[in-house]
PDB file of C-alpha atoms in Angstrom:
ATOM      1  CA  UNK A   1      -0.196  -0.040   0.143  1.00 35.00           C
ATOM      2  CA  UNK A   2       1.257   3.358  -0.658  1.00 37.00           C
ATOM      3  CA  UNK A   3       0.205   6.835   0.786  1.00 39.00           C
ATOM      4  CA  UNK A   4       0.949  10.204  -0.965  1.00 37.00           C
ATOM      5  CA  UNK A   5       1.713  12.639   1.593  1.00 42.00           C
ATOM      6  CA  UNK A   6       1.005  16.229   1.337  1.00 43.00           C
ATOM      7  CA  UNK A   7       4.303  16.965   0.315  1.00 40.00           C
ATOM      8  CA  UNK A   8       4.339  14.771  -2.482  1.00 42.00           C
ATOM      9  CA  UNK A   9       6.460  11.827  -0.913  1.00 40.00           C
ATOM     10  CA  UNK A  10       5.101   8.214  -1.704  1.00 40.00           C
ATOM     11  CA  UNK A  11       5.374   6.173   1.222  1.00 41.00           C
ATOM     12  CA  UNK A  12       5.041   2.125   1.641  1.00 42.00           C
ATOM     13  CA  UNK A  13       2.350   2.036   4.383  1.00 39.00           C
ATOM     14  CA  UNK A  14       3.405  -2.006   5.083  1.00 42.00           C
ATOM     15  CA  UNK A  15       7.283  -1.065   5.865  1.00 43.00           C
ATOM     16  CA  UNK A  16       6.050   1.351   8.778  1.00 41.00           C
ATOM     17  CA  UNK A  17       6.415  -0.758  12.022  1.00 45.00           C
ATOM     18  CA  UNK A  18       4.051   0.867  13.747  1.00 55.00           C
ATOM     19  CA  UNK A  19       1.546   3.743  13.783  1.00 76.00           C
ATOM     20  CA  UNK A  20       1.874   6.709  15.980  1.00 81.00           C
ATOM     21  CA  UNK A  21      -1.871   7.504  17.352  1.00 81.00           C
ATOM     22  CA  UNK A  22      -3.294   6.967  13.946  1.00 77.00           C
ATOM     23  CA  UNK A  23      -0.294   8.546  11.824  1.00 79.00           C
ATOM     24  CA  UNK A  24       2.782   7.018  10.163  1.00 81.00           C
ATOM     25  CA  UNK A  25       5.633   9.245  11.378  1.00 86.00           C
ATOM     26  CA  UNK A  26       8.931   7.924   9.511  1.00 86.00           C
ATOM     27  CA  UNK A  27      11.006   9.840  11.754  1.00 91.00           C
ATOM     28  CA  UNK A  28       9.440   8.787  14.836  1.00 93.00           C
ATOM     29  CA  UNK A  29      10.009   5.299  13.699  1.00 90.00           C
ATOM     30  CA  UNK A  30      13.245   6.482  12.869  1.00 91.00           C
ATOM     31  CA  UNK A  31      14.270   6.963  16.389  1.00 95.00           C
ATOM     32  CA  UNK A  32      12.520   4.429  18.132  1.00 93.00           C
ATOM     33  CA  UNK A  33       9.857   6.465  19.472  1.00 95.00           C
ATOM     34  CA  UNK A  34       6.994   4.274  21.024  1.00 94.00           C
ATOM     35  CA  UNK A  35       3.365   6.030  21.062  1.00 93.00           C
ATOM     36  CA  UNK A  36       2.066   4.725  24.681  1.00 93.00           C
ATOM     37  CA  UNK A  37      -1.311   6.535  25.162  1.00 94.00           C
ATOM     38  CA  UNK A  38      -3.018   9.473  24.126  1.00 93.00           C
ATOM     39  CA  UNK A  39      -5.958  10.054  26.697  1.00 93.00           C
ATOM     40  CA  UNK A  40      -8.054  13.546  26.270  1.00 92.00           C
ATOM     41  CA  UNK A  41      -5.402  16.153  26.235  1.00 94.00           C
ATOM     42  CA  UNK A  42      -2.610  14.112  27.563  1.00 96.00           C
ATOM     43  CA  UNK A  43       0.168  11.683  26.055  1.00 95.00           C
ATOM     44  CA  UNK A  44       2.515   9.752  26.858  1.00 96.00           C
ATOM     45  CA  UNK A  45       5.324   8.181  24.421  1.00 96.00           C
ATOM     46  CA  UNK A  46       9.170   6.633  25.359  1.00 97.00           C
ATOM     47  CA  UNK A  47      12.070   6.778  24.004  1.00 97.00           C
ATOM     48  CA  UNK A  48      14.366   4.213  24.253  1.00 97.00           C
ATOM     49  CA  UNK A  49      18.242   4.545  25.030  1.00 97.00           C
ATOM     50  CA  UNK A  50      19.901   3.640  21.765  1.00 96.00           C
ATOM     51  CA  UNK A  51      23.507   3.855  20.470  1.00 95.00           C
ATOM     52  CA  UNK A  52      22.226   5.635  17.508  1.00 95.00           C
ATOM     53  CA  UNK A  53      20.824   8.438  19.683  1.00 96.00           C
ATOM     54  CA  UNK A  54      23.498   9.058  22.147  1.00 96.00           C
ATOM     55  CA  UNK A  55      26.327  12.092  22.495  1.00 96.00           C
ATOM     56  CA  UNK A  56      29.325  11.549  23.305  1.00 96.00           C
ATOM     57  CA  UNK A  57      28.925  10.824  26.996  1.00 96.00           C
ATOM     58  CA  UNK A  58      26.424   8.257  26.216  1.00 96.00           C
ATOM     59  CA  UNK A  59      23.322  10.250  27.095  1.00 97.00           C
ATOM     60  CA  UNK A  60      20.430  10.669  24.851  1.00 98.00           C
ATOM     61  CA  UNK A  61      21.253  13.163  22.701  1.00 98.00           C
ATOM     62  CA  UNK A  62      19.340  16.908  23.319  1.00 98.00           C
ATOM     63  CA  UNK A  63      17.980  16.656  19.660  1.00 97.00           C
ATOM     64  CA  UNK A  64      16.304  13.390  20.234  1.00 98.00           C
ATOM     65  CA  UNK A  65      14.921  14.584  23.237  1.00 98.00           C
ATOM     66  CA  UNK A  66      13.485  17.740  21.429  1.00 98.00           C
ATOM     67  CA  UNK A  67      12.098  15.621  18.530  1.00 98.00           C
ATOM     68  CA  UNK A  68      10.256  13.262  21.040  1.00 98.00           C
ATOM     69  CA  UNK A  69       9.106  16.559  22.875  1.00 98.00           C
ATOM     70  CA  UNK A  70       8.073  17.922  19.634  1.00 98.00           C
ATOM     71  CA  UNK A  71       5.975  15.000  18.381  1.00 97.00           C
ATOM     72  CA  UNK A  72       4.201  14.159  21.652  1.00 97.00           C
ATOM     73  CA  UNK A  73       3.569  18.259  22.095  1.00 98.00           C
ATOM     74  CA  UNK A  74       1.909  18.229  18.452  1.00 97.00           C
ATOM     75  CA  UNK A  75      -0.241  14.917  19.287  1.00 95.00           C
ATOM     76  CA  UNK A  76      -2.029  16.710  22.134  1.00 97.00           C
ATOM     77  CA  UNK A  77      -2.095  20.184  20.197  1.00 97.00           C
ATOM     78  CA  UNK A  78      -4.347  18.361  17.991  1.00 95.00           C
ATOM     79  CA  UNK A  79      -5.605  15.451  20.198  1.00 94.00           C
ATOM     80  CA  UNK A  80      -9.660  17.375  20.049  1.00 93.00           C
ATOM     81  CA  UNK A  81      -9.375  16.379  16.234  1.00 91.00           C
ATOM     82  CA  UNK A  82      -6.846  13.884  15.224  1.00 85.00           C
ATOM     83  CA  UNK A  83      -7.761  12.940  12.026  1.00 80.00           C
ATOM     84  CA  UNK A  84      -9.150  16.583  10.177  1.00 88.00           C
ATOM     85  CA  UNK A  85      -6.444  18.339  12.264  1.00 93.00           C
ATOM     86  CA  UNK A  86      -2.704  18.656  11.871  1.00 93.00           C
ATOM     87  CA  UNK A  87      -0.010  20.588  14.041  1.00 96.00           C
ATOM     88  CA  UNK A  88       2.593  22.695  12.800  1.00 97.00           C
ATOM     89  CA  UNK A  89       5.067  24.098  15.274  1.00 98.00           C
ATOM     90  CA  UNK A  90       5.293  27.765  15.884  1.00 98.00           C
ATOM     91  CA  UNK A  91       7.752  27.953  18.672  1.00 98.00           C
ATOM     92  CA  UNK A  92       9.204  25.499  21.207  1.00 98.00           C
ATOM     93  CA  UNK A  93      11.376  26.231  24.065  1.00 98.00           C
ATOM     94  CA  UNK A  94      12.590  23.506  26.099  1.00 98.00           C
ATOM     95  CA  UNK A  95      15.242  22.922  29.560  1.00 98.00           C
ATOM     96  CA  UNK A  96      17.241  20.317  30.061  1.00 98.00           C
ATOM     97  CA  UNK A  97      17.814  19.576  33.715  1.00 98.00           C
ATOM     98  CA  UNK A  98      19.624  16.422  33.750  1.00 98.00           C
ATOM     99  CA  UNK A  99      21.253  13.998  31.359  1.00 98.00           C
ATOM    100  CA  UNK A 100      19.329  11.114  29.926  1.00 98.00           C
ATOM    101  CA  UNK A 101      21.206   7.899  30.527  1.00 97.00           C
ATOM    102  CA  UNK A 102      18.378   5.549  30.074  1.00 97.00           C
ATOM    103  CA  UNK A 103      15.037   5.020  28.767  1.00 98.00           C
ATOM    104  CA  UNK A 104      12.698   7.978  29.172  1.00 98.00           C
ATOM    105  CA  UNK A 105       9.271   8.932  29.166  1.00 98.00           C
ATOM    106  CA  UNK A 106       7.501  12.014  27.554  1.00 98.00           C
ATOM    107  CA  UNK A 107       4.214  13.329  29.166  1.00 98.00           C
ATOM    108  CA  UNK A 108       2.485  16.300  27.071  1.00 98.00           C
ATOM    109  CA  UNK A 109      -0.561  18.516  27.750  1.00 98.00           C
ATOM    110  CA  UNK A 110      -2.494  20.685  26.088  1.00 98.00           C
ATOM    111  CA  UNK A 111      -2.868  23.651  28.457  1.00 98.00           C
ATOM    112  CA  UNK A 112      -5.297  26.027  26.011  1.00 98.00           C
ATOM    113  CA  UNK A 113      -6.415  25.572  22.584  1.00 97.00           C
ATOM    114  CA  UNK A 114      -8.308  28.175  20.359  1.00 97.00           C
ATOM    115  CA  UNK A 115      -9.469  27.544  16.727  1.00 95.00           C
ATOM    116  CA  UNK A 116      -6.273  28.180  15.160  1.00 97.00           C
ATOM    117  CA  UNK A 117      -3.524  27.736  18.107  1.00 98.00           C
ATOM    118  CA  UNK A 118      -2.962  25.334  21.045  1.00 98.00           C
ATOM    119  CA  UNK A 119      -0.260  25.714  23.926  1.00 98.00           C
ATOM    120  CA  UNK A 120       1.146  22.875  24.799  1.00 98.00           C
ATOM    121  CA  UNK A 121       3.907  21.629  27.670  1.00 98.00           C
ATOM    122  CA  UNK A 122       5.732  18.763  28.137  1.00 98.00           C
ATOM    123  CA  UNK A 123       8.348  16.521  30.633  1.00 98.00           C
ATOM    124  CA  UNK A 124      10.573  13.921  29.749  1.00 98.00           C
ATOM    125  CA  UNK A 125      10.943  11.912  32.880  1.00 98.00           C
ATOM    126  CA  UNK A 126      13.431   9.032  34.164  1.00 98.00           C
ATOM    127  CA  UNK A 127      12.167   5.829  35.214  1.00 97.00           C
ATOM    128  CA  UNK A 128      12.235   6.846  38.862  1.00 98.00           C
ATOM    129  CA  UNK A 129       9.852   9.903  37.796  1.00 98.00           C
ATOM    130  CA  UNK A 130      12.804  12.679  37.788  1.00 98.00           C
ATOM    131  CA  UNK A 131      12.207  15.141  35.712  1.00 98.00           C
ATOM    132  CA  UNK A 132      15.278  15.871  33.011  1.00 98.00           C
ATOM    133  CA  UNK A 133      13.648  18.348  30.760  1.00 98.00           C
ATOM    134  CA  UNK A 134      10.833  20.128  30.069  1.00 98.00           C
ATOM    135  CA  UNK A 135       9.505  22.131  27.188  1.00 98.00           C
ATOM    136  CA  UNK A 136       6.669  24.521  26.366  1.00 98.00           C
ATOM    137  CA  UNK A 137       5.377  24.838  22.743  1.00 98.00           C
ATOM    138  CA  UNK A 138       2.652  26.792  20.584  1.00 98.00           C
ATOM    139  CA  UNK A 139       1.451  25.166  17.357  1.00 98.00           C
ATOM    140  CA  UNK A 140      -0.727  26.468  14.359  1.00 98.00           C
ATOM    141  CA  UNK A 141      -3.540  24.254  13.859  1.00 98.00           C
ATOM    142  CA  UNK A 142      -4.465  23.250  10.133  1.00 96.00           C
ATOM    143  CA  UNK A 143      -6.643  21.373   8.145  1.00 94.00           C
ATOM    144  CA  UNK A 144      -5.171  18.031   7.175  1.00 87.00           C
ATOM    145  CA  UNK A 145      -5.493  17.201   3.291  1.00 78.00           C
ATOM    146  CA  UNK A 146      -8.452  15.121   2.220  1.00 72.00           C
TER     147      UNK A 146
END
């Protein structure tokens, strides 16, 4: 089965190892992000420590953590209508508190949503519940192409 995306790429849907809350997101598959749950305006994803994602110290690279946060925050931005609405990141800021030296969980929540803009917050936590990073983002809500 081939899917034509909005940017014209042809994707082989059968090649995608998993789906992320109803979407095929090849980059999230590439970094190994696992979609755990989406309940109301709250999302939970997991990023496992893998050699290809680490920095020179052996911790998960900040860019990988930011990608996982951006995706998770975008999910809750459009959680009210995930089939018909997409989310484009307008602004995102991230604060890193501790290194991510093992698997991490990402928790995101939509704090406020209007017709065209959503404000979201999220945290990266280790297995003990320590907050390793936090982010806030603003998303433009856009209609999905039919």
